Each structure stands twice: as C-alpha cells, then as structure tokens.
XYZ file of C-alpha atoms in Angstrom:
611
model
C 114.419 96.808 70.939
C 115.099 93.283 71.578
C 112.597 91.096 73.958
C 113.078 87.835 74.531
C 110.724 87.721 77.405
C 109.080 84.556 78.605
C 111.256 82.154 76.193
C 112.493 78.872 77.662
C 116.280 80.255 77.014
C 119.164 79.179 79.560
C 122.231 81.204 77.741
C 122.803 84.066 75.466
C 125.027 83.924 72.753
C 127.873 86.339 73.042
C 126.531 88.724 69.749
C 126.303 92.109 71.404
C 128.960 93.691 70.036
C 127.510 93.607 66.887
C 124.212 95.245 68.520
C 125.684 98.570 69.201
C 122.738 100.698 68.963
C 120.275 98.711 70.881
C 118.455 100.776 73.713
C 115.822 98.349 75.189
C 116.630 94.396 76.361
C 113.959 92.743 78.094
C 115.204 88.799 79.076
C 112.459 88.709 82.166
C 111.028 85.543 82.990
C 113.755 83.341 81.140
C 116.028 80.619 82.571
C 119.503 82.359 81.487
C 122.070 81.536 84.242
C 124.347 84.410 83.412
C 125.140 87.529 80.457
C 127.779 87.451 78.094
C 130.423 90.340 78.696
C 129.834 91.444 75.099
C 126.244 93.056 76.760
C 128.562 95.343 78.476
C 129.736 96.660 75.018
C 126.085 98.219 74.348
C 127.136 102.085 75.158
C 123.572 103.456 74.171
C 121.593 100.743 76.120
C 119.155 102.553 78.655
C 116.585 99.928 79.489
C 117.698 96.220 80.755
C 114.661 94.021 82.018
C 115.858 90.957 83.933
C 113.222 90.566 86.586
C 111.726 86.840 87.421
C 115.452 85.564 85.830
C 115.367 83.120 88.879
C 118.156 81.054 87.535
C 120.274 84.018 86.976
C 123.207 83.995 89.272
C 125.278 87.358 88.662
C 125.306 90.468 86.620
C 128.262 91.219 84.159
C 131.608 92.888 85.742
C 131.659 95.647 83.609
C 128.538 97.160 83.702
C 130.089 100.152 84.468
C 130.421 100.537 80.779
C 126.850 101.169 80.401
C 126.931 104.786 80.925
C 123.595 105.472 79.622
C 121.354 102.760 81.762
C 118.073 104.617 83.071
C 116.494 101.276 84.069
C 117.674 98.185 85.917
C 115.268 95.746 86.489
C 116.216 92.636 88.516
C 113.226 92.083 90.764
C 112.430 88.002 91.425
C 116.076 87.500 90.224
C 117.135 86.134 93.767
C 119.859 84.179 92.736
C 122.040 87.095 91.859
C 124.205 87.557 95.168
C 125.738 91.068 94.471
C 125.486 94.083 92.619
C 128.727 94.741 90.650
C 131.826 96.731 92.025
C 131.772 100.422 90.584
C 128.097 100.277 89.826
C 127.754 103.905 91.218
C 129.521 105.151 87.562
C 125.695 104.356 86.064
C 125.087 108.150 87.209
C 122.194 108.418 84.734
C 120.100 105.397 86.820
C 116.679 106.431 87.550
C 115.222 102.886 88.783
C 117.771 100.447 89.996
C 115.024 97.752 91.759
C 117.717 95.993 93.745
C 120.979 97.016 95.077
C 122.449 94.018 96.587
C 125.280 93.988 98.915
C 127.451 90.565 98.913
C 129.493 89.324 101.809
C 132.512 91.439 102.330
C 131.370 94.134 99.954
C 129.484 96.211 102.743
C 131.663 99.672 101.241
C 129.914 99.164 97.964
C 126.857 100.656 99.694
C 128.803 104.191 99.729
C 128.531 104.425 96.122
C 124.698 104.909 96.209
C 126.015 108.557 97.075
C 126.303 109.169 93.292
C 123.254 107.501 91.921
C 121.629 110.904 92.445
C 118.491 110.342 89.809
C 116.972 107.029 91.407
C 113.427 107.086 92.002
C 110.238 105.021 91.833
C 110.438 101.624 93.869
C 114.304 100.915 95.690
C 115.084 97.567 97.665
C 118.449 97.347 99.641
C 119.356 94.040 100.376
C 122.088 92.147 102.096
C 122.105 94.623 105.050
C 123.748 92.343 107.625
C 126.929 92.949 105.437
C 127.096 96.597 106.057
C 128.554 99.007 109.007
C 126.898 102.041 109.828
C 129.548 104.324 108.692
C 129.368 102.762 105.341
C 125.457 103.000 105.503
C 125.746 106.983 106.445
C 127.665 107.400 103.496
C 125.037 106.302 100.976
C 123.223 109.686 101.646
C 119.636 107.889 101.210
C 118.209 110.989 102.415
C 119.263 112.722 99.495
C 117.221 110.536 96.997
C 114.078 112.342 97.089
C 112.629 110.835 93.937
C 112.419 107.243 95.743
C 108.785 106.920 96.590
C 109.141 103.033 97.922
C 112.028 101.617 100.201
C 112.616 98.204 101.217
C 115.251 97.745 103.611
C 116.375 94.010 103.784
C 118.685 91.948 105.949
C 118.954 88.236 105.626
C 116.415 85.975 107.105
C 119.462 84.145 108.862
C 119.667 85.395 112.093
C 121.978 82.545 113.708
C 124.767 83.675 111.489
C 128.023 84.693 114.148
C 128.422 87.995 111.710
C 125.022 89.006 112.694
C 125.399 91.918 115.805
C 122.394 94.041 117.191
C 124.183 96.851 117.793
C 125.775 97.203 114.500
C 122.601 96.788 112.657
C 120.965 99.087 114.886
C 123.747 101.661 114.117
C 122.900 100.750 110.040
C 119.190 101.518 110.518
C 119.843 104.835 112.438
C 122.258 105.616 109.143
C 119.489 104.453 106.329
C 117.196 107.413 107.333
C 115.046 107.557 104.149
C 114.296 111.169 102.105
C 111.124 112.797 103.827
C 108.634 112.326 100.514
C 108.713 108.811 101.060
C 105.366 106.991 100.768
C 106.146 103.500 101.584
C 108.676 101.673 103.978
C 109.097 98.137 104.288
C 111.625 96.729 106.845
C 112.543 92.980 106.872
C 114.586 90.997 109.084
C 116.032 93.477 110.748
C 118.237 92.376 113.738
C 118.320 95.126 116.105
C 116.746 94.847 119.565
C 114.815 98.377 119.054
C 113.791 100.339 116.142
C 115.289 103.606 114.684
C 113.210 106.758 116.054
C 113.265 108.454 112.760
C 110.477 105.578 111.905
C 107.778 107.378 113.212
C 109.102 110.752 112.930
C 106.009 112.966 111.696
C 108.671 114.769 109.226
C 107.477 112.190 106.888
C 104.678 113.891 106.029
C 103.819 111.879 102.775
C 104.119 108.353 104.660
C 101.066 106.201 103.749
C 102.224 102.728 104.198
C 104.558 100.461 106.727
C 105.599 97.376 106.988
C 107.653 95.559 109.810
C 108.602 92.331 108.749
C 110.192 89.588 111.063
C 112.518 91.659 113.037
C 112.870 88.895 115.718
C 114.779 90.676 118.009
C 112.853 94.017 118.757
C 110.979 94.093 121.839
C 108.507 96.790 121.217
C 107.141 99.446 118.018
C 108.107 102.525 117.574
C 105.411 105.553 117.948
C 103.985 104.921 114.495
C 100.525 106.959 115.352
C 102.619 109.746 115.089
C 102.478 109.446 111.130
C 99.160 111.407 110.776
C 98.730 110.390 107.437
C 99.506 106.795 107.399
C 96.875 104.200 105.742
C 98.214 100.899 105.952
C 100.499 99.340 108.327
C 101.452 95.649 108.924
C 103.380 94.221 111.658
C 104.519 90.304 111.405
C 106.934 87.965 113.030
C 108.258 90.179 115.840
C 108.727 87.478 118.099
C 109.922 89.552 121.410
C 106.825 91.835 121.351
C 104.680 90.767 124.402
C 102.801 93.959 125.038
C 101.576 96.706 122.654
C 100.242 99.691 124.654
C 100.138 103.699 124.733
C 103.835 103.917 123.086
C 102.290 102.952 119.835
C 100.138 106.280 119.538
C 102.836 108.326 120.804
C 102.630 111.879 122.840
C 99.906 113.367 120.779
C 97.614 110.669 121.634
C 94.205 112.325 120.761
C 95.575 112.774 116.987
C 97.015 109.264 116.402
C 96.264 106.879 113.513
C 94.003 109.617 112.222
C 94.367 108.119 108.927
C 94.823 104.700 109.394
C 92.757 102.698 107.134
C 94.259 98.977 107.318
C 95.642 97.569 110.267
C 97.516 93.573 109.820
C 99.307 91.887 112.726
C 100.266 88.385 111.823
C 102.472 85.796 113.125
C 103.267 87.376 116.696
C 103.874 84.119 118.266
C 104.698 85.858 121.735
C 102.131 88.971 121.624
C 99.718 88.411 124.725
C 98.361 91.845 125.411
C 97.099 94.624 123.529
C 96.305 97.995 125.696
C 94.424 100.442 123.577
C 94.026 102.914 126.441
C 90.522 102.956 125.907
C 89.370 104.232 129.152
C 91.511 107.150 128.292
C 89.513 109.489 126.108
C 92.093 111.279 125.180
C 93.353 108.314 122.978
C 92.432 107.956 119.585
C 90.193 105.226 118.704
C 91.075 104.530 115.121
C 88.478 106.951 113.339
C 89.549 105.553 109.943
C 90.020 102.054 110.179
C 88.034 100.145 107.571
C 90.447 96.659 107.470
C 91.434 94.927 110.857
C 92.990 91.402 110.458
C 94.945 89.478 113.246
C 96.459 86.436 112.373
C 98.286 83.584 114.361
C 98.885 85.376 117.479
C 98.176 82.551 119.704
C 98.752 83.785 123.201
C 96.809 87.024 122.584
C 94.505 87.841 125.517
C 91.551 89.711 125.905
C 89.460 91.604 123.539
C 89.606 93.534 120.285
C 88.945 97.360 120.206
C 85.477 97.788 121.103
C 84.961 100.795 119.381
C 85.772 101.287 115.591
C 83.162 103.163 114.356
C 84.280 102.909 110.502
C 85.518 99.170 110.607
C 84.078 97.067 107.504
C 86.135 94.346 107.408
C 87.412 91.963 110.427
C 89.794 88.955 109.760
C 90.709 86.779 112.882
C 92.847 83.439 112.463
C 94.267 81.088 114.819
C 93.555 83.447 117.918
C 92.788 80.502 120.142
C 92.433 83.049 123.445
C 91.091 85.860 121.819
C 87.133 87.472 122.678
C 85.962 88.755 119.449
C 83.496 91.253 120.246
C 81.487 92.780 117.432
C 79.083 94.403 119.147
C 80.124 97.736 118.641
C 80.900 97.505 115.122
C 77.937 99.312 113.289
C 79.518 99.114 109.991
C 80.822 95.889 109.984
C 80.458 93.967 106.435
C 82.731 91.159 106.144
C 83.377 88.862 108.847
C 86.412 85.993 108.826
C 86.891 84.168 111.981
C 88.481 81.182 112.600
C 90.165 79.717 116.075
C 89.340 82.457 118.785
C 88.179 81.866 122.352
C 84.726 83.249 121.889
C 82.757 85.344 119.189
C 80.545 88.033 120.980
C 77.413 90.478 119.813
C 75.799 91.672 123.077
C 73.636 93.517 121.276
C 74.834 96.946 122.708
C 73.810 98.930 119.273
C 70.477 99.444 118.455
C 68.892 97.988 114.919
C 68.833 101.197 113.605
C 72.423 101.513 114.139
C 73.834 98.438 112.411
C 74.319 97.352 109.101
C 73.741 93.128 107.878
C 76.780 91.407 107.123
C 77.624 90.847 103.539
C 79.939 88.060 104.211
C 80.162 85.676 106.863
C 82.963 83.088 107.673
C 83.303 81.353 111.187
C 85.388 78.137 112.014
C 86.317 76.944 115.395
C 85.043 79.015 117.640
C 85.143 77.586 121.076
C 82.098 79.722 122.405
C 79.407 80.988 119.853
C 78.005 83.727 122.116
C 75.719 85.362 120.402
C 71.939 85.253 120.815
C 69.473 83.995 117.678
C 68.073 87.411 117.387
C 71.224 89.308 117.176
C 72.238 86.628 114.564
C 68.992 87.069 112.375
C 69.647 90.732 112.798
C 74.020 90.583 111.535
C 74.017 87.312 109.835
C 70.607 86.503 108.440
C 70.881 88.369 105.012
C 74.559 87.913 104.501
C 75.674 86.706 100.551
C 78.402 84.638 101.704
C 77.845 82.203 104.577
C 80.554 79.853 105.537
C 80.667 77.735 108.543
C 83.097 75.480 109.866
C 84.410 73.565 112.745
C 81.418 73.783 115.026
C 81.505 70.304 116.731
C 78.117 70.681 118.409
C 76.147 72.233 115.452
C 72.944 70.124 114.923
C 71.082 72.355 112.758
C 71.517 75.992 111.468
C 68.268 77.048 113.041
C 70.301 76.074 116.119
C 72.370 79.213 116.196
C 69.285 81.202 114.765
C 69.941 80.738 110.808
C 68.174 79.908 107.942
C 69.246 78.730 104.368
C 66.620 81.548 102.361
C 68.757 84.682 103.196
C 72.182 83.870 101.578
C 73.530 83.477 97.934
C 76.440 81.518 98.744
C 76.760 79.003 101.662
C 79.601 76.685 102.685
C 79.353 74.040 105.672
C 82.232 71.696 106.741
C 83.637 69.983 109.559
C 80.191 69.660 111.575
C 80.291 66.296 112.904
C 76.883 66.586 114.351
C 74.989 68.049 111.835
C 71.468 66.412 111.196
C 69.684 68.627 109.464
C 69.770 72.275 107.454
C 66.524 72.952 108.279
C 63.577 72.986 110.908
C 60.261 70.741 110.383
C 58.515 74.313 110.208
C 61.094 75.402 107.462
C 60.220 72.756 105.636
C 56.686 73.729 105.422
C 57.324 77.865 105.430
C 58.905 80.264 103.192
C 58.105 83.440 103.943
C 60.411 84.854 100.925
C 62.052 83.469 97.477
C 65.182 81.841 98.516
C 68.410 83.599 96.982
C 70.911 80.727 97.268
C 72.826 80.024 94.208
C 75.430 77.575 95.509
C 75.380 75.171 98.308
C 78.599 73.099 99.145
C 78.664 70.869 102.276
C 81.988 69.086 103.317
C 82.668 66.546 106.038
C 79.306 66.829 107.779
C 79.221 62.884 108.875
C 75.821 62.589 110.468
C 73.946 64.976 107.564
C 71.866 62.067 105.751
C 69.545 64.331 103.636
C 69.460 67.496 101.830
C 66.188 69.626 102.782
C 63.193 68.829 101.399
C 62.360 72.358 100.726
C 65.292 72.409 98.167
C 62.787 72.342 95.302
C 61.563 76.055 96.194
C 65.326 76.969 96.029
C 64.644 78.485 92.183
C 68.356 79.938 91.828
C 70.852 77.379 92.669
C 72.498 76.502 89.888
C 75.364 74.272 91.739
C 75.889 71.964 94.726
C 79.040 70.253 96.146
C 78.541 67.679 98.459
C 81.769 65.852 100.188
C 82.907 63.489 102.613
C 79.231 62.895 103.902
C 79.074 59.450 104.449
C 75.424 59.617 105.762
C 74.233 60.281 102.601
C 72.702 57.118 100.567
C 70.939 58.762 97.983
C 68.801 62.271 96.986
C 65.357 62.799 96.198
C 64.404 63.725 92.522
C 61.564 66.052 93.508
C 63.977 68.009 95.782
C 66.566 68.748 93.229
C 66.162 72.771 92.986
C 64.898 73.284 89.383
C 68.034 75.556 88.065
C 70.442 73.258 89.273
C 73.056 72.361 86.445
C 76.072 71.800 88.252
C 76.333 68.569 90.856
C 79.771 67.264 92.699
C 80.184 64.476 94.884
C 83.269 63.262 96.380
C 83.763 60.432 99.166
C 80.450 59.905 99.925
C 81.321 56.578 101.054
C 77.800 55.131 101.647
C 75.956 56.928 98.876
C 74.132 53.781 96.536
C 72.017 56.066 94.101
C 72.178 59.527 92.953
C 68.355 59.362 92.857
C 65.909 57.610 95.550
C 63.724 55.149 93.415
C 61.155 54.660 96.027
C 60.759 58.243 96.353
C 60.296 58.641 92.722
C 57.610 56.175 92.403
C 55.346 57.855 95.111
C 55.723 61.310 93.298
C 53.443 62.276 90.229
C 54.767 62.763 86.677
C 54.498 66.463 87.006
C 57.551 66.743 89.431
C 60.129 69.227 88.462
C 62.220 69.124 85.326
C 65.780 68.593 86.414
C 68.100 70.989 84.258
C 71.311 69.425 85.433
C 73.963 69.747 83.039
C 76.891 68.764 84.693
C 77.508 65.826 86.885
C 80.786 64.637 88.693
C 81.244 61.443 91.091
C 84.284 60.458 92.409
C 85.175 58.120 95.616
C 81.892 56.817 95.979
C 82.724 52.978 96.918
C 78.896 52.164 97.531
C 77.702 53.413 94.070
C 75.823 51.153 92.245
C 73.703 53.254 89.448
C 72.691 56.575 89.278
C 69.271 55.865 88.236
C 66.935 53.395 87.018
C 65.687 56.134 84.131
C 67.720 58.228 82.122
C 65.248 61.150 81.706
C 66.598 62.284 85.262
C 69.965 63.790 83.592
C 68.215 64.184 80.373
C 69.854 67.719 79.910
C 73.071 66.387 81.117
C 76.164 67.615 78.917
C 79.098 66.647 81.234
C 79.435 63.280 82.905
C 82.354 62.128 85.250
C 82.518 59.322 87.073
C 85.757 58.106 89.269
C 86.862 55.253 91.700
C 83.119 53.848 91.815
C 84.211 50.305 92.601
C 80.635 48.813 92.427
C 78.921 50.945 89.971
C 77.433 48.349 87.572
C 75.696 50.462 85.207
C 74.838 54.040 84.693
C 70.854 54.047 83.677
C 68.947 51.007 83.944
C 67.311 51.943 81.007
C 70.478 51.712 78.909
C 70.220 55.057 77.883
C 72.563 58.156 77.561
C 71.529 61.721 77.712
C 70.791 62.592 74.291
C 72.794 65.842 74.598
C 76.113 64.505 76.411
C 79.134 66.025 74.833
C 81.630 64.340 77.444
C 81.643 61.258 79.029
C 84.570 60.357 81.445
C 84.536 57.069 83.473
C 87.786 56.069 85.055
C 88.229 52.967 87.938
C 85.278 51.514 87.729
C 86.154 47.977 87.803
C 82.699 45.995 87.766
C 81.151 48.522 84.970
C 80.174 46.361 82.132
C 77.515 48.493 79.847
C 77.384 52.088 79.506
C 74.358 52.361 77.021
C 72.916 50.110 74.417
C 74.363 52.072 71.464
C 75.491 55.984 70.978
C 73.256 56.365 68.186
C 70.989 58.909 69.951
C 74.054 60.708 71.640
C 74.660 62.383 68.431
C 76.714 65.470 70.195
C 79.260 63.835 72.054
C 82.420 65.538 71.742
C 84.872 63.490 74.353
C 84.868 59.928 75.502
C 87.246 58.905 78.091
C 87.350 55.238 79.679
C 89.886 53.903 82.006
C 89.986 51.042 84.427
C 86.516 49.540 83.557
C 87.836 46.253 82.480
C 84.602 44.530 81.821
C 83.366 46.903 79.369
C 84.023 44.312 76.428
C 83.301 46.459 73.452
C 82.344 49.834 72.772
C 78.803 50.400 71.323
C 77.128 50.568 68.176
C 76.658 53.990 66.455
C 80.102 55.625 66.977
C 79.989 56.153 63.267
C 77.311 58.296 63.788
C 79.105 60.508 66.275
C 80.164 63.729 63.976
C 81.057 65.547 66.523
C 83.574 63.119 68.478
C 86.883 64.808 68.693
C 88.837 62.592 71.041
C 88.047 59.116 72.596
C-alpha cells in the first residue's frame, strides 16, 4: 500500500518497476500532471485512486497491463481528455468512476461490453464524440451492478460536430440496466428525450436529474416512475410549458412517491399546468420539498394542494404568485423575488402548523393579513426579512420580535423601528431571541428600548445603518456577548453618555465579551467609562478615521485578551498602562501613527504571545 494523498507533488519518480507487489496506490488531491510508464508494470495492483488530481492530463497508454485492477477512481480529474485505448482488457474492473471518450475515439465505447463487472457509480463523458451504433455496442443495459449513471455531453453546444439527431440516437442506444437507482443526464443536445427515461420497468429508480439539455422542448412522462423520490430539472431553455405530459397515462398514481422536486434556471418556462381541476390527476401526495429558482417568465400560481409539503423555496421568479394557503404542514418558507406572497386563510387555525424558518425578500406584493402572519410566522425559529422597500416596522406586517430565535433584517430603507410603542411597554412572554442581525436599513436610528428585557440575546450585528449615532447602555441585552458594527457612517459613540447620566447606577451589567467595529468614520470614542465593557476579552477596531480614544478614563477592560487596532490615524492613546490588563495575549496595531509609544506595564503581561 502506498498513499501520497494531499501532498503538494507535481510529478512521480519512475520507480514502480521495483514495487511490483503493490496492490493499492492513492495519489488523490495531488498536483501530478502525468503518471510514469513504469506504473503499468504493477501487475498485482488492485486499487488506483486519482480523484481530484485536477492537473492530471492523461492516463498511461499501457494501462491494459494492469490486469488485476478492480478500482479506478478519476473523479475530479477533469483535465483528462480520454480514456486509454484497450482499457476494455481490464475485465476485473468493478469500479470505474468515469469513462471519457475523446474526440475521434467514439468507437472506444464499444469496449464497455467487456467490462461486465462494473458496479456502483458510473459516468460516461464525451458522448458528443459517439454515434448511435457504437453506443448500442456498449451493452450498457447488461451492467446490472451499476446503481448510479451519469450521461455527460460537452457543454459546448455551438460546436459544428454537435448533431441533434445523432445525439438522440446515442441516448436511445444507452438504455441503462433495469436495476438503476439514479440517473443524471447533462448537456444532452437532442430535441427530445428517449422514451426509456420514463419507462415504468425501472422499478428501482429513486432519483432523476436532467440538466442543461438546451434543445429539449418537452419533458418525458416522468410520473410513470412510481418509486421516484427526487426529481431535479434545470437549464432546459426550450421548455415553455409543463403540463399533463409530465404525468403519463396513469395520472391518478403519478408521482406517488416523489418527495423532492427542483426546477432551476428555466429561463423560458412560462406555464405550469398541473391539471388541478381534473380529479384523476395526482396531487403530489408525498412531496415534502419544492424549489423553483431563476424561472423569470413563470406565470400564475404554484400548486395549491400539497398536503405533505414541508419546505418551499422560490428564488427569482418575478412573475410568480406564491400561495401558502393550502400548505398545512409547511415548516420552512424561503421566497426571494416573486410577484406576490399570499395566504388567503383557507385553512383553519387547527389545520396549520407555525413555520419554523421564514426568509422573505424582494416581494412585490405582501398579501397576507396581520392575523394570518401571527398564525403562520409569529413563532418561527428563524426570521429573515430583506428587500421590503416600504416596510417601516415589523408591526406593520403583524410581526413582533419576541417569537423568534434568530432574526435578520436587511435592505429595508424605510425601516424606522423594530417595535411599536405598545410593545415597548408590554412583553406578554419571555423573548427567545438569541441573535439579531440588521443590515442596510438607512432610516433605522435606534435599537428597541425593550432589548434589556431580552434575556437570551448573545449576538447583535449591525451593518450599513447610517441613521445610528449611538447606543443606549441600559438597553444592552443582559446576556449580550458579541457585538459587531460595520459601516455605520454616523456612529459617534458606542454608548449614549447623556442617556447614561439619567439612569441609576443599577443599570444592567454588560457581559459583552467580543466587540468589533469597522468602517465607522464618525466614531470618536467608545465610552467615557471603561466599565461598560469590563467583561470584554476581544476588542477589534478598523478604519475609524476620527477615533481619538477608546475610553475616556484611559483604562482597558481588565480581562481583555486580544486587542487589534487598524487604520485609526488620529488615535493618540490606548490606555495609561497595561499593568491591570494582565491577561492580554495578542496586541496588533497598524495605521495609528499618532500613537507615539506603547504603554507602561508590557513587562507584566505574562500571557502575551504576539505584538
């Protein structure tokens, strides 16, 4: 056994003649460009692993000498342009991950008929170089051990050698074995799919993927594959309508087992007719996951009756109306860019579940009543709202902060507040929020005053909110440990000093451990007192051009461990000395030219590792 996996080697010595008893070679994840000819003298070699050798350009020409080879793995070795001639002599091969047919080598595919022991995953590449007669001689249907098959044509459709009729003949001739479980077809250039793809005799077929078959105008009757669980379709540029043909003749039983359905990058797809008025047509009874991405012309509505659907993803389908009215088990909703989001309340309160994760962005019309939002969205574990141009507050659409664990709000230029006056005065249950992330909200000028009553918040991130000038100390959540602020161009202080003077000395003790501030050109100092951050262990400040001091009392937090200050050109003093900050491990200062010297007490920092 010899393994050089992961080593940064570019070539191998030609010494394999002296290693004739080797049975296992692994060169995966190396930079080798070629294999020495002496490797072909390893007559006892059984396993050769070359996966992810992305610079490997070819295999040795005499590989037919490796008569005992059982396993050849060249996944991810994408620079290899062809499989060697006479590889069909390796009749003991059980795993061959990729059979690559180079230009002018189309007849090589005939040799597959002699590799009768192939099993597991198998990929046929370079099929644009093959004709139908040679493909038929491969006897692919006799390889009963193959469970997953990838049929791959070149992505270069503009090549003069590409011929629709020939590629249809090739696909017809590459009918796989009936025990096949997974089929992937990539870059096929024919105008129609072979009928065998939807043949119900494939009783073990669990997964089907059709990608970038840019000349196909319609889909096969995939609904006839009764055990199919996963279906993924993408890049079919000529498909304008998907309708009854998808189900096949036995429409009442079509897609009985389908659990996951994905459409992606269907640029000209306009209509999805699911024949919902026909009671004989299956309604995807087992579908749990539906994803539609980058289908900009798709009109109308989604299927209205998906009783088992748990996850719905819609991205960049600007003309689509997304209705969740009849999705009683929906747990995760992710919608980015659609015409309208609708919940008409057709299901009673008793028949719907509250969503666990909600992400909505760039929706032209948010057509859900506040009552339904409270029912479906109010207790979602994750709430992510972005691109809602008219949103002034969460309460405007019936939402509150208290019901969620992780909240992200971004790109809402009219957002002024996260709460209403009533919410400031009344919290009917203990808020469960743990993380609050706000980005690109231009008019937001303060965080909620009620945050001091949120006992579980440990992390707040604030980015590109120019309305923020400072924070209120008394409103820091009591368990807050990490605060990140970036590109808040009008932020002058971390803490509102006027507000502090009006509060009693018994204000919340801050547990903040990590503070990072960057690109805040108006920041002058953090606080007039150091005790606001007396638990701080990590302090990082970058690109704050007006920062003149950290704490006006010139003291650092006692248990500080990491201190990094970059590009703060007017900062003159960090602290009077370091003698009280005995736990410091790292100090990094760059672009702070006015700091004339480091401070007293450096010799007392017994834990200091770098400066």
